[in-house]
Every structure is written in C-alpha cells, then in structure tokens.
Short mmCIF file of C-alpha atoms and ligand atoms in Angstrom, two decimals:
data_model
loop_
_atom_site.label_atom_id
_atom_site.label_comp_id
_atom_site.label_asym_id
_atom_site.label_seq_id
_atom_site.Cartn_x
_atom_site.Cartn_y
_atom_site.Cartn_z
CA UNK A 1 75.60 49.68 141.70
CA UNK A 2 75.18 46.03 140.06
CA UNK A 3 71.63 45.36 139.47
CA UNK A 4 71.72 41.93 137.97
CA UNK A 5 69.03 41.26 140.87
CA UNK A 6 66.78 43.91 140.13
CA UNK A 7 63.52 43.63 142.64
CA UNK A 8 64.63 40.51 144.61
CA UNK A 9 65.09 40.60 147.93
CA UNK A 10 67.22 39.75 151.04
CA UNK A 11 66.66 39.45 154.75
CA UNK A 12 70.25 39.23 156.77
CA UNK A 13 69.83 38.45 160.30
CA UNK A 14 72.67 40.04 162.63
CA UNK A 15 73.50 42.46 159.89
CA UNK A 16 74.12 45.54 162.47
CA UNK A 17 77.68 44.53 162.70
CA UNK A 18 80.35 41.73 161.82
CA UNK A 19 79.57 39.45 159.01
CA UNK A 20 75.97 39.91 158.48
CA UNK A 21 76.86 43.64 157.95
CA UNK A 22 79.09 42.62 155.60
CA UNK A 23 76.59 40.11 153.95
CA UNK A 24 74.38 42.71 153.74
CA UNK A 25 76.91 45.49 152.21
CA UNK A 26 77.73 42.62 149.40
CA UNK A 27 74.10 41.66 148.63
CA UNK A 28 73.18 45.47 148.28
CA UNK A 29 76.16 45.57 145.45
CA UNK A 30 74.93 42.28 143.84
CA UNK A 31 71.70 44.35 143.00
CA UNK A 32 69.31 43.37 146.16
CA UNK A 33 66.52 45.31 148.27
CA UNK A 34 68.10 44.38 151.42
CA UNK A 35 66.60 44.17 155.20
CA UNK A 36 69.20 44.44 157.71
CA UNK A 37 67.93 42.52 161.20
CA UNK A 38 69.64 43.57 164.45
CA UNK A 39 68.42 42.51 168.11
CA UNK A 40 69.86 45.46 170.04
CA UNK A 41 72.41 47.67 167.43
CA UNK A 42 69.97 50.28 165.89
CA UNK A 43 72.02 52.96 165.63
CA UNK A 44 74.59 50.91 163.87
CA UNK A 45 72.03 48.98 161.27
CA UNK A 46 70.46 52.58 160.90
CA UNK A 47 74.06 53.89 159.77
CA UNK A 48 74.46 50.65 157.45
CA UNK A 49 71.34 51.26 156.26
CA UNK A 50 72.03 54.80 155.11
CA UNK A 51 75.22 53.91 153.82
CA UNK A 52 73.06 51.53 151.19
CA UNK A 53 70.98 53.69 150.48
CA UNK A 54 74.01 56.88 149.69
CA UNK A 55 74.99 53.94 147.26
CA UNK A 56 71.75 54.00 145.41
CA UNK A 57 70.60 50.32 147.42
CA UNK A 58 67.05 49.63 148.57
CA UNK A 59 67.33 48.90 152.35
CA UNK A 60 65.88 48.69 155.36
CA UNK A 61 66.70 48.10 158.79
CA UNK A 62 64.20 45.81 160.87
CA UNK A 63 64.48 45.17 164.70
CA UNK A 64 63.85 41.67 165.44
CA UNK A 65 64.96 38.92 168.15
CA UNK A 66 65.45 35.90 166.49
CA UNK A 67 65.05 33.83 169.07
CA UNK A 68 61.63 35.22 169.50
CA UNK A 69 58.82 33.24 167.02
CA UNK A 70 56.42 36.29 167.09
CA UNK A 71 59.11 38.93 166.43
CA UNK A 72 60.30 36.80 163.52
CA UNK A 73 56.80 36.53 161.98
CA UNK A 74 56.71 40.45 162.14
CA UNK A 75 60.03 40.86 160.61
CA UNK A 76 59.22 39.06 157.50
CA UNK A 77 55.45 40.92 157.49
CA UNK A 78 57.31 44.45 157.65
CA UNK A 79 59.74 43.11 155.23
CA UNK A 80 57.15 41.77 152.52
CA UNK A 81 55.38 45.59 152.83
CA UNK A 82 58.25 47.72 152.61
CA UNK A 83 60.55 45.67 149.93
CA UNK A 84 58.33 42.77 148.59
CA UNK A 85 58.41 38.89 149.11
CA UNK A 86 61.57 37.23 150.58
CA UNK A 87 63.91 35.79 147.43
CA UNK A 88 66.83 35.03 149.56
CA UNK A 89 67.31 34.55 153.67
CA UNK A 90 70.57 34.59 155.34
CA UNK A 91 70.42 32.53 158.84
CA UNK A 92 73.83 34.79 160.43
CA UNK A 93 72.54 35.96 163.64
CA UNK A 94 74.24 33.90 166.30
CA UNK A 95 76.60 34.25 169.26
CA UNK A 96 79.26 32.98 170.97
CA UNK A 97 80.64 32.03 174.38
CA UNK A 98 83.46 30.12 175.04
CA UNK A 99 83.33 28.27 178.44
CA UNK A 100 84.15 24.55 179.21
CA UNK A 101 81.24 22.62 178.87
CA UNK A 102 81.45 21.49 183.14
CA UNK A 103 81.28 26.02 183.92
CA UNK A 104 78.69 26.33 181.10
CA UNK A 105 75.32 28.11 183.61
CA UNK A 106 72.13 27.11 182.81
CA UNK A 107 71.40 30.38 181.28
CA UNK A 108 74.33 31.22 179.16
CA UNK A 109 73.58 27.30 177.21
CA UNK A 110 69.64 28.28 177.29
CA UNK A 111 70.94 31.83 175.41
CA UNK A 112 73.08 29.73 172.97
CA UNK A 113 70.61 27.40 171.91
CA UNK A 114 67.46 30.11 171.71
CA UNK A 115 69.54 32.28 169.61
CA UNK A 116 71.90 29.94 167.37
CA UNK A 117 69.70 27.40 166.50
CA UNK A 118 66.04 28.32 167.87
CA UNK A 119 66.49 31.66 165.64
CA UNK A 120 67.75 29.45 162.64
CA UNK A 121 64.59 27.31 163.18
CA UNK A 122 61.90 30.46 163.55
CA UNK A 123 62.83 32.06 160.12
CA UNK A 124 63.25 28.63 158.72
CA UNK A 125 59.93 27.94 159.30
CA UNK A 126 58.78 31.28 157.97
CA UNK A 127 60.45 31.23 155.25
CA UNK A 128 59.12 27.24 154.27
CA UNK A 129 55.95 29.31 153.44
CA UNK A 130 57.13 32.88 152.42
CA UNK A 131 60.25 32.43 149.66
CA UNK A 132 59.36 33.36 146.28
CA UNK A 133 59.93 30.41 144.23
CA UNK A 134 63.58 29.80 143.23
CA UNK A 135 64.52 31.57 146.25
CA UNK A 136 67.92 30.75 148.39
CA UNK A 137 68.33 30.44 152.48
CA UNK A 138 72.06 30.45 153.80
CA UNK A 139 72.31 28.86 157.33
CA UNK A 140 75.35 30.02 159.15
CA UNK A 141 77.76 26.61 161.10
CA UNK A 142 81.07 27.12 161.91
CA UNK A 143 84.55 25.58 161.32
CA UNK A 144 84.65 24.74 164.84
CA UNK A 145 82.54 22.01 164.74
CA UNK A 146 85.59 20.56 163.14
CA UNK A 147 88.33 21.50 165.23
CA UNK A 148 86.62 20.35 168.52
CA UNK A 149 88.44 22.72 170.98
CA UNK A 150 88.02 22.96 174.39
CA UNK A 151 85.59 25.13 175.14
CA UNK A 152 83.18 25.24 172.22
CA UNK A 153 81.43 21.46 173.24
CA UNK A 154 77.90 24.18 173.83
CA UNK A 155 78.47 26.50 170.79
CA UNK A 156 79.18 23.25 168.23
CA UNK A 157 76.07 21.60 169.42
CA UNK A 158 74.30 24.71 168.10
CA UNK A 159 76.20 24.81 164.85
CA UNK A 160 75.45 21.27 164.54
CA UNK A 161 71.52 21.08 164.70
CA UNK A 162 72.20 24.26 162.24
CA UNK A 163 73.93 21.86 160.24
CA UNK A 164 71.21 19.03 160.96
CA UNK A 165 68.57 21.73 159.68
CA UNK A 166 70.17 22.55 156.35
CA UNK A 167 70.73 18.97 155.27
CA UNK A 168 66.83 18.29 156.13
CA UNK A 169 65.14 21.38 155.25
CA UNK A 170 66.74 21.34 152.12
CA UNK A 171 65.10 17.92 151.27
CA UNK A 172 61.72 19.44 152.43
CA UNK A 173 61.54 22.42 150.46
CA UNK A 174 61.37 20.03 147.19
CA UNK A 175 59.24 21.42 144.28
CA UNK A 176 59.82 25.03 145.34
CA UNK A 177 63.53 25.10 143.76
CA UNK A 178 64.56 26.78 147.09
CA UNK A 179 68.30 25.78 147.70
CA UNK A 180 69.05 25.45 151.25
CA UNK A 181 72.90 25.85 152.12
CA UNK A 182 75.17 26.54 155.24
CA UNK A 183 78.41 28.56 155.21
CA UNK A 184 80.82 27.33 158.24
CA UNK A 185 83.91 29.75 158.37
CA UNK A 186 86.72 29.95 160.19
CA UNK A 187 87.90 32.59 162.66
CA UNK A 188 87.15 35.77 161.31
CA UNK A 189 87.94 39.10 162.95
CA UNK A 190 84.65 40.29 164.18
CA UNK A 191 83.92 40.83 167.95
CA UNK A 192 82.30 37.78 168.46
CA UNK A 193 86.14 36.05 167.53
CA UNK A 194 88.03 38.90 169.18
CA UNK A 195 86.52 39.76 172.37
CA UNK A 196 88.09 38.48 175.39
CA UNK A 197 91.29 37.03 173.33
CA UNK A 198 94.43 37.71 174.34
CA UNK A 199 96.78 38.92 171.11
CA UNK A 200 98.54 35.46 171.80
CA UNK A 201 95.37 34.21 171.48
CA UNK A 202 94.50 35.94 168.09
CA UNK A 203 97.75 35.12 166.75
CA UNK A 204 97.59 31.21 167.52
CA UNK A 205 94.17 31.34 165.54
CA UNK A 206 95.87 33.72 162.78
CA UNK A 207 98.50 30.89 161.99
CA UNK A 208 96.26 28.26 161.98
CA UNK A 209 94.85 27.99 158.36
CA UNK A 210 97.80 27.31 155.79
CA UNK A 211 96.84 30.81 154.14
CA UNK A 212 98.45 32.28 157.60
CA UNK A 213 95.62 34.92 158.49
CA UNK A 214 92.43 35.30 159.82
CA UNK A 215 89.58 35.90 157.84
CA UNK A 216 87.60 39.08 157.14
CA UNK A 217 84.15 39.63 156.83
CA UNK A 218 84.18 40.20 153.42
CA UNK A 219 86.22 36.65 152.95
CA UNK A 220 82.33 35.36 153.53
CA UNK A 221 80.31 38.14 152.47
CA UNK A 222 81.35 36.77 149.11
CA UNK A 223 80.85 33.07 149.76
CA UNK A 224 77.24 34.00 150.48
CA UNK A 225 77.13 35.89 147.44
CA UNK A 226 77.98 32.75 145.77
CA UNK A 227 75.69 30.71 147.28
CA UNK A 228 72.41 33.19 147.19
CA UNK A 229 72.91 34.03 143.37
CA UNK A 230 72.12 32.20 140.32
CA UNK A 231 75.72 30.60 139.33
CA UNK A 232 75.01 28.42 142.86
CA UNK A 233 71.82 27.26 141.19
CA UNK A 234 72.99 23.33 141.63
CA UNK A 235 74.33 23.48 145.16
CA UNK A 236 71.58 22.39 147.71
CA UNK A 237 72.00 21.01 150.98
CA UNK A 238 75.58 21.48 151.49
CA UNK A 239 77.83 22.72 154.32
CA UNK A 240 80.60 25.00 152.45
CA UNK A 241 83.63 25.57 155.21
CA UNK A 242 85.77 28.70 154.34
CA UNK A 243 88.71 29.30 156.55
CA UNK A 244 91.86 29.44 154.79
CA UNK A 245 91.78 25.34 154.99
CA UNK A 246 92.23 25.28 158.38
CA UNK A 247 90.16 22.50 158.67
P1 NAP B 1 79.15 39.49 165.73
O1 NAP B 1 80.19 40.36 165.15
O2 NAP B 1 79.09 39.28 167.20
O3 NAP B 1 77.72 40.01 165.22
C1 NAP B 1 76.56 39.31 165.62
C2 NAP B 1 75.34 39.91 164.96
O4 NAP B 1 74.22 39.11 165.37
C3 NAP B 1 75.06 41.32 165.40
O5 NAP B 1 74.56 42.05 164.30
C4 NAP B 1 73.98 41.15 166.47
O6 NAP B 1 73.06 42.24 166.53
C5 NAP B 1 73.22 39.96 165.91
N1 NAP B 1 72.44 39.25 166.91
C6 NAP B 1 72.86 38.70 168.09
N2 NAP B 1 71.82 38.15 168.74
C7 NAP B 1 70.73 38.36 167.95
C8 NAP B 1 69.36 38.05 168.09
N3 NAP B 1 68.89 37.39 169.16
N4 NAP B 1 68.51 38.43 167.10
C9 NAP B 1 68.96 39.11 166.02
N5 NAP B 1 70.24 39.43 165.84
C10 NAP B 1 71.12 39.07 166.80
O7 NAP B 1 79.24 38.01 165.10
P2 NAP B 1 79.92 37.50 163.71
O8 NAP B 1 81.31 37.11 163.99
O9 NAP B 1 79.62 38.46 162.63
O10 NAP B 1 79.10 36.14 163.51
C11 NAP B 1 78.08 35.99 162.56
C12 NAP B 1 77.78 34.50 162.39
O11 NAP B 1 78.96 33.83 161.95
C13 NAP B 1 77.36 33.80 163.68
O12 NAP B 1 76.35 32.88 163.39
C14 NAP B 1 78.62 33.06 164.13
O13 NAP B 1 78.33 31.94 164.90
C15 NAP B 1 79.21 32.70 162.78
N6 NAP B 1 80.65 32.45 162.81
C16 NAP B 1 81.53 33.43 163.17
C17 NAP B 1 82.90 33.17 163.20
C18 NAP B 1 83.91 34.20 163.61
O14 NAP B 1 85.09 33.82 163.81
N7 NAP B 1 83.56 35.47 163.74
C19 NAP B 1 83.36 31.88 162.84
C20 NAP B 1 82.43 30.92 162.49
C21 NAP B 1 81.07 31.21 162.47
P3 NAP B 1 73.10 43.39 167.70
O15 NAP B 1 74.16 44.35 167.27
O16 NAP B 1 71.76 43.97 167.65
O17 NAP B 1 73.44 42.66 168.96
#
C-alpha cells in the first residue's frame, strides 16, 4: 500500500461499480481514506469496501442519492466523522440513456438532469464550504459531447452544464487553492456503455479511437489519480478528454 497521502481523504460518488469503483480502488493505492457512494449497489460497495480494507486501505461505504440535496449533506457529515474532512471529491455518479431527443419522456430527461448535473451541483456546493484547503474536485463530462451522435442531444446537455460548472466553480473557489477539473472519456466498458449494445455496436465504438479499443476503467482511474494528486497542482479548470483520441 502507497501512503504518499497519508490522512487525506476521498469521497467517489458511483463507486459501487464501473469507473468510480475503479477510482476508488486507485485512490485507496495512492494512500487515501476513501468513501465509496452508491445510490442502490450496497452489497457491491460493501464488497469493494472490504476488498480496501484486506489491502490495508481506510474505507467506507456511504449510501447516498446524489440527486438528493439532503442526502448529500449527510454523506459528507458521515464522511467528516468516520474518515476526517474532505481533501479530494470525485463528481462520477451519473447515468446514461440513449434515446433520440423527439422519444426522450418527460421523466427519463427529468432523471438525467437530477442525477448528472443536479448531483454534480449538490456536492459542489458542499464541498465550496467543506474541502480542506489545497483540496481537489474531479467533475466527470464525457467525450460525447464531442462526437454529437444521435441519440445523446439529452445526456450531452448534462455533460455540458458539468462542463459549464467546472470552468466556473473553479474561478470561485479562488484563495482556497482548490483545483477544480473534469475528466471526459471515451467509451469505456462499463454497463452504462455496454448495456443494450449490440456486439456490432461495441465493435463500431471499439474501432473508433486510433488506439483501436475501448477503454477500461482503470484507463481513467489513473487520469483521476493524476488530476487529484499533487503533480496536477497547476491544472485548474480544465476539461481533460481521454479516449484513445477518438475525439
Ligand atoms: P456505471 O457503470 O453505470 O456506474 C454508475 C455508478 O453511479 C454506479 O456506482 C451507481 O450506483 C452510481 N449512481 C447512479 N445513480 C446514482 C445516484 N443517483 N446517486 C449516487 N450514485 C449513483 O457507469 P460508468 O460507466 O462507470 O460511468 C461513470 C461516469 O463516467 C458517469 O458520469 C458517466 O457519465 C461517465 N462516462 C462514462 C463513459 C462510459 O463509456 N462508460 C464515457 C464517458 C463518461 P448504484 O450501483 O448504486 O446504482
């Protein structure tokens, strides 16, 4: 176990599964108390979590809905008395759905929105008051926004008032040498990419990006590693897109 961040510590929302597990499996090996947020997966953040902890990591697991202000507020109050105050937030949680924008029900955009960028907005806010000085918050886009497929016109929106927030909110946050970033990858194999593809499908994505695969979770697990430790000190307000330069 690295532990060149000894005591610091890391909230990753939507770390049950996917790439916020992965986030979460990397930040525990860079040295970090980390607090794994799931909506619904308990059984599978509880596994992560003792996985961590076999390793000789501090970690906890800590229901929350995102999307929910007052279930947000708790999550960083259970956090700050079972690991300490919050050094480093990662924005992941998030889902996707894609239908064209003229099928898209009132519900399924309202779901979108609360989760993807309402949820990036309720720990942004809690965190404007709660990071430990120095501290780092990674917002989550997506490459996406750059392709403009058919399909994603509800999903982009989202990643784009993420996108909207990081620029901003990393302006606000002046004096309190908080860096405020946004990873945007490209498809990665997690279930929110996979489900309901056909292998056709998969394998049209898979050849997109010059590097001729999709990406893994751990392709951004260590982008955010990058970004939340010290060597990212100077990098503030930026949107870093890692998909194989598909875009
Ligand atoms: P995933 O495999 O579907 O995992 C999503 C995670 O988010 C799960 O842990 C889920 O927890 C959690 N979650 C969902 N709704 C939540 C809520 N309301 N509150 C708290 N947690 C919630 O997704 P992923 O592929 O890892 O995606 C992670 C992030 O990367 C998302 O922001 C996504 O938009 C972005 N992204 C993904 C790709 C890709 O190709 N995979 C590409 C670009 C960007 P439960 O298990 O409890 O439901």
């Amino acid at each position: 176990m690295n532990t060149s961040r000894p005591n610091q510590v890391a909230i990753v929302t939507g770390a049950s599964r996917g790439i916020g597990a992965a986030v979460a499996q990397r930040l525990a090996r860079d040295g970090f108390a980390v607090a794994i947020n799931y909506a619904s997966g308990s059984a599978q953040a509880d596994a992560l979590v003792a996985e961590l902890t076999a390793a000789g990591a501090k970690a906890i697991a800590v229901q929350a809905d995102v999307a929910n202000a007052e279930e947000v507020r708790r999550m960083f109050d259970t956090v700050e008395k079972q690991l300490g105050q919050v050094d480093v937030l990662i924005n992941n949680a998030g889902v996707l759905k894609t239908v064209p924008l003229a099928e898209h029900s009132d519900a399924l955009y309202d779901q979108s929105f609360d989760i993807n960028v309402r949820g990036t907005f309720n720990t942004l806010r809690e965190a404007a008051t709660r990071l430990n000085e120095g501290g780092r918050i990674v917002n989550f886009s997506s490459t996406t926004l750059a392709l403009n497929m058919p399909g994603y016109a509800i999903y982009n929106a989202t990643k784009a008032a993420v996108e909207a927030f990081t620029h901003v909110f990393a302006k606000e946050l002046r004096g309190r040498n908080i860096t405020v970033n946004a990873v945007a990858p490209g498809p990665i194999a997690t279930s929110l990419f996979l489900d309901g593809k056909t292998d056709e499908q998969i394998q049209t994505f898979a050849k997109m990006p010059p590097l001729q695969r999709l990406g893994q979770p751990e392709d951004i697990a260590s982008v955010v590693s990058f970004l939340a430790g010290p060597d990212a000190g100077w990098v503030n307000g930026q949107i870093l897109r890692a998909n194989g330069g598909v875009a």
